[in-house]
Amino acid sequence: MYDKFKDCIVDVDDETLKKAIQFRKKHKQRDLSYADCIEYIYAIKHGLLFLTGDKEFKDFTNVAFVQ
């Protein structure tokens, strides 16, 4: 499985990680996972749409919510 998707793996820089930690702390009441916060901040930074089925992200900007 790794070999199939290894070209999709990206390095996450320290700035993105720090912003994700701040974002999670700011929205602590939503109980967001660190992984989702990293992905969300990474998407914003790179002009990508964040695709998720996590209802906690439903009303954020730059989110495509799917069920």
GROMACS .gro file of N, CA and C in nm:
model
  201
    1MET      N    1   0.083  -0.119   0.000
    1MET     CA    2   0.000   0.000   0.000
    1MET      C    3   0.088   0.126   0.000
    2TYR      N    4   0.196   0.121   0.075
    2TYR     CA    5   0.287   0.237   0.081
    2TYR      C    6   0.338   0.273  -0.059
    3ASP      N    7   0.384   0.173  -0.132
    3ASP     CA    8   0.439   0.198  -0.265
    3ASP      C    9   0.335   0.260  -0.358
    4LYS      N   10   0.211   0.223  -0.342
    4LYS     CA   11   0.105   0.276  -0.427
    4LYS      C   12   0.085   0.426  -0.406
    5PHE      N   13   0.099   0.473  -0.282
    5PHE     CA   14   0.069   0.612  -0.249
    5PHE      C   15   0.191   0.696  -0.211
    6LYS      N   16   0.312   0.641  -0.222
    6LYS     CA   17   0.430   0.714  -0.175
    6LYS      C   18   0.453   0.846  -0.248
    7ASP      N   19   0.406   0.857  -0.371
    7ASP     CA   20   0.421   0.984  -0.444
    7ASP      C   21   0.328   1.093  -0.391
    8CYS      N   22   0.234   1.057  -0.309
    8CYS     CA   23   0.140   1.154  -0.252
    8CYS      C   24   0.186   1.206  -0.116
    9ILE      N   25   0.293   1.152  -0.064
    9ILE     CA   26   0.344   1.191   0.068
    9ILE      C   27   0.414   1.325   0.057
   10VAL      N   28   0.385   1.413   0.151
   10VAL     CA   29   0.448   1.545   0.152
   10VAL      C   30   0.516   1.569   0.286
   11ASP      N   31   0.619   1.651   0.283
   11ASP     CA   32   0.683   1.694   0.407
   11ASP      C   33   0.604   1.812   0.463
   12VAL      N   34   0.586   1.812   0.592
   12VAL     CA   35   0.514   1.921   0.658
   12VAL      C   36   0.617   2.003   0.735
   13ASP      N   37   0.625   2.130   0.702
   13ASP     CA   38   0.724   2.217   0.765
   13ASP      C   39   0.682   2.258   0.906
   14ASP      N   40   0.779   2.307   0.981
   14ASP     CA   41   0.755   2.347   1.120
   14ASP      C   42   0.649   2.455   1.133
   15GLU      N   43   0.647   2.550   1.040
   15GLU     CA   44   0.548   2.659   1.046
   15GLU      C   45   0.406   2.603   1.039
   16THR      N   46   0.384   2.508   0.950
   16THR     CA   47   0.251   2.446   0.937
   16THR      C   48   0.215   2.373   1.064
   17LEU      N   49   0.310   2.300   1.121
   17LEU     CA   50   0.283   2.227   1.246
   17LEU      C   51   0.249   2.322   1.359
   18LYS      N   52   0.323   2.431   1.370
   18LYS     CA   53   0.295   2.528   1.477
   18LYS      C   54   0.158   2.594   1.459
   19LYS      N   55   0.124   2.628   1.334
   19LYS     CA   56  -0.007   2.688   1.308
   19LYS      C   57  -0.120   2.588   1.337
   20ALA      N   58  -0.096   2.462   1.308
   20ALA     CA   59  -0.196   2.360   1.335
   20ALA      C   60  -0.218   2.344   1.486
   21ILE      N   61  -0.112   2.350   1.562
   21ILE     CA   62  -0.123   2.341   1.709
   21ILE      C   63  -0.202   2.460   1.761
   22GLN      N   64  -0.173   2.580   1.710
   22GLN     CA   65  -0.246   2.700   1.751
   22GLN      C   66  -0.394   2.691   1.711
   23PHE      N   67  -0.419   2.642   1.591
   23PHE     CA   68  -0.556   2.627   1.542
   23PHE      C   69  -0.634   2.531   1.631
   24ARG      N   70  -0.573   2.418   1.664
   24ARG     CA   71  -0.641   2.319   1.750
   24ARG      C   72  -0.670   2.379   1.888
   25LYS      N   73  -0.574   2.452   1.942
   25LYS     CA   74  -0.593   2.514   2.073
   25LYS      C   75  -0.706   2.618   2.068
   26LYS      N   76  -0.709   2.696   1.960
   26LYS     CA   77  -0.813   2.799   1.945
   26LYS      C   78  -0.953   2.737   1.939
   27HIS      N   79  -0.963   2.617   1.881
   27HIS     CA   80  -1.091   2.550   1.864
   27HIS      C   81  -1.101   2.426   1.954
   28LYS      N   82  -1.045   2.439   2.073
   28LYS     CA   83  -1.037   2.327   2.168
   28LYS      C   84  -1.172   2.263   2.196
   29GLN      N   85  -1.277   2.342   2.201
   29GLN     CA   86  -1.410   2.290   2.232
   29GLN      C   87  -1.461   2.192   2.127
   30ARG      N   88  -1.403   2.195   2.009
   30ARG     CA   89  -1.447   2.105   1.900
   30ARG      C   90  -1.378   1.969   1.905
   31ASP      N   91  -1.276   1.953   1.987
   31ASP     CA   92  -1.203   1.827   2.001
   31ASP      C   93  -1.150   1.776   1.866
   32LEU      N   94  -1.080   1.864   1.794
   32LEU     CA   95  -1.024   1.830   1.664
   32LEU      C   96  -0.896   1.749   1.683
   33SER      N   97  -0.870   1.657   1.593
   33SER     CA   98  -0.746   1.579   1.601
   33SER      C   99  -0.630   1.662   1.547
   34TYR      N  100  -0.510   1.632   1.598
   34TYR     CA  101  -0.392   1.701   1.547
   34TYR      C  102  -0.375   1.673   1.398
   35ALA      N  103  -0.395   1.549   1.357
   35ALA     CA  104  -0.378   1.513   1.216
   35ALA      C  105  -0.470   1.596   1.127
   36ASP      N  106  -0.595   1.609   1.164
   36ASP     CA  107  -0.690   1.688   1.085
   36ASP      C  108  -0.650   1.835   1.081
   37CYS      N  109  -0.603   1.887   1.193
   37CYS     CA  110  -0.561   2.027   1.198
   37CYS      C  111  -0.440   2.051   1.108
   38ILE      N  112  -0.346   1.958   1.108
   38ILE     CA  113  -0.229   1.970   1.021
   38ILE      C  114  -0.274   1.968   0.875
   39GLU      N  115  -0.361   1.876   0.842
   39GLU     CA  116  -0.410   1.865   0.704
   39GLU      C  117  -0.485   1.992   0.662
   40TYR      N  118  -0.566   2.045   0.753
   40TYR     CA  119  -0.644   2.166   0.723
   40TYR      C  120  -0.552   2.285   0.698
   41ILE      N  121  -0.456   2.307   0.787
   41ILE     CA  122  -0.363   2.420   0.773
   41ILE      C  123  -0.276   2.401   0.649
   42TYR      N  124  -0.233   2.279   0.623
   42TYR     CA  125  -0.154   2.250   0.503
   42TYR      C  126  -0.234   2.285   0.377
   43ALA      N  127  -0.360   2.246   0.375
   43ALA     CA  128  -0.445   2.275   0.259
   43ALA      C  129  -0.458   2.425   0.236
   44ILE      N  130  -0.482   2.499   0.341
   44ILE     CA  131  -0.494   2.645   0.329
   44ILE      C  132  -0.364   2.704   0.275
   45LYS      N  133  -0.252   2.663   0.332
   45LYS     CA  134  -0.122   2.718   0.293
   45LYS      C  135  -0.091   2.693   0.146
   46HIS      N  136  -0.137   2.581   0.093
   46HIS     CA  137  -0.104   2.543  -0.044
   46HIS      C  138  -0.220   2.564  -0.143
   47GLY      N  139  -0.322   2.636  -0.098
   47GLY     CA  140  -0.432   2.669  -0.188
   47GLY      C  141  -0.516   2.548  -0.228
   48LEU      N  142  -0.525   2.452  -0.139
   48LEU     CA  143  -0.601   2.330  -0.165
   48LEU      C  144  -0.731   2.332  -0.086
   49LEU      N  145  -0.828   2.258  -0.131
   49LEU     CA  146  -0.954   2.242  -0.060
   49LEU      C  147  -0.939   2.126   0.038
   50PHE      N  148  -0.980   2.145   0.161
   50PHE     CA  149  -0.972   2.040   0.262
   50PHE      C  150  -1.098   1.955   0.253
   51LEU      N  151  -1.082   1.831   0.214
   51LEU     CA  152  -1.193   1.737   0.199
   51LEU      C  153  -1.204   1.654   0.325
   52THR      N  154  -1.323   1.655   0.388
   52THR     CA  155  -1.341   1.582   0.513
   52THR      C  156  -1.486   1.542   0.534
   53GLY      N  157  -1.504   1.443   0.614
   53GLY     CA  158  -1.636   1.402   0.657
   53GLY      C  159  -1.656   1.432   0.805
   54ASP      N  160  -1.557   1.499   0.865
   54ASP     CA  161  -1.562   1.533   1.008
   54ASP      C  162  -1.653   1.653   1.028
   55LYS      N  163  -1.765   1.630   1.095
   55LYS     CA  164  -1.865   1.736   1.113
   55LYS      C  165  -1.810   1.857   1.188
   56GLU      N  166  -1.704   1.840   1.263
   56GLU     CA  167  -1.645   1.951   1.337
   56GLU      C  168  -1.584   2.056   1.245
   57PHE      N  169  -1.555   2.021   1.121
   57PHE     CA  170  -1.498   2.114   1.024
   57PHE      C  171  -1.603   2.173   0.931
   58LYS      N  172  -1.726   2.129   0.943
   58LYS     CA  173  -1.831   2.162   0.847
   58LYS      C  174  -1.848   2.312   0.820
   59ASP      N  175  -1.836   2.394   0.922
   59ASP     CA  176  -1.861   2.537   0.903
   59ASP      C  177  -1.735   2.622   0.887
   60PHE      N  178  -1.620   2.560   0.872
   60PHE     CA  179  -1.496   2.634   0.845
   60PHE      C  180  -1.487   2.666   0.696
   61THR      N  181  -1.413   2.771   0.664
   61THR     CA  182  -1.390   2.804   0.524
   61THR      C  183  -1.291   2.706   0.464
   62ASN      N  184  -1.289   2.698   0.333
   62ASN     CA  185  -1.195   2.614   0.259
   62ASN      C  186  -1.215   2.465   0.285
   63VAL      N  187  -1.339   2.426   0.316
   63VAL     CA  188  -1.370   2.286   0.346
   63VAL      C  189  -1.476   2.234   0.249
   64ALA      N  190  -1.448   2.116   0.195
   64ALA     CA  191  -1.550   2.043   0.119
   64ALA      C  192  -1.595   1.930   0.211
   65PHE      N  193  -1.717   1.938   0.259
   65PHE     CA  194  -1.769   1.842   0.356
   65PHE      C  195  -1.846   1.734   0.281
   66VAL      N  196  -1.812   1.610   0.307
   66VAL     CA  197  -1.881   1.496   0.246
   66VAL      C  198  -1.929   1.401   0.355
   67GLN      N  199  -2.040   1.334   0.325
   67GLN     CA  200  -2.091   1.238   0.422
   67GLN      C  201  -2.082   1.100   0.367
   0.00000   0.00000   0.00000
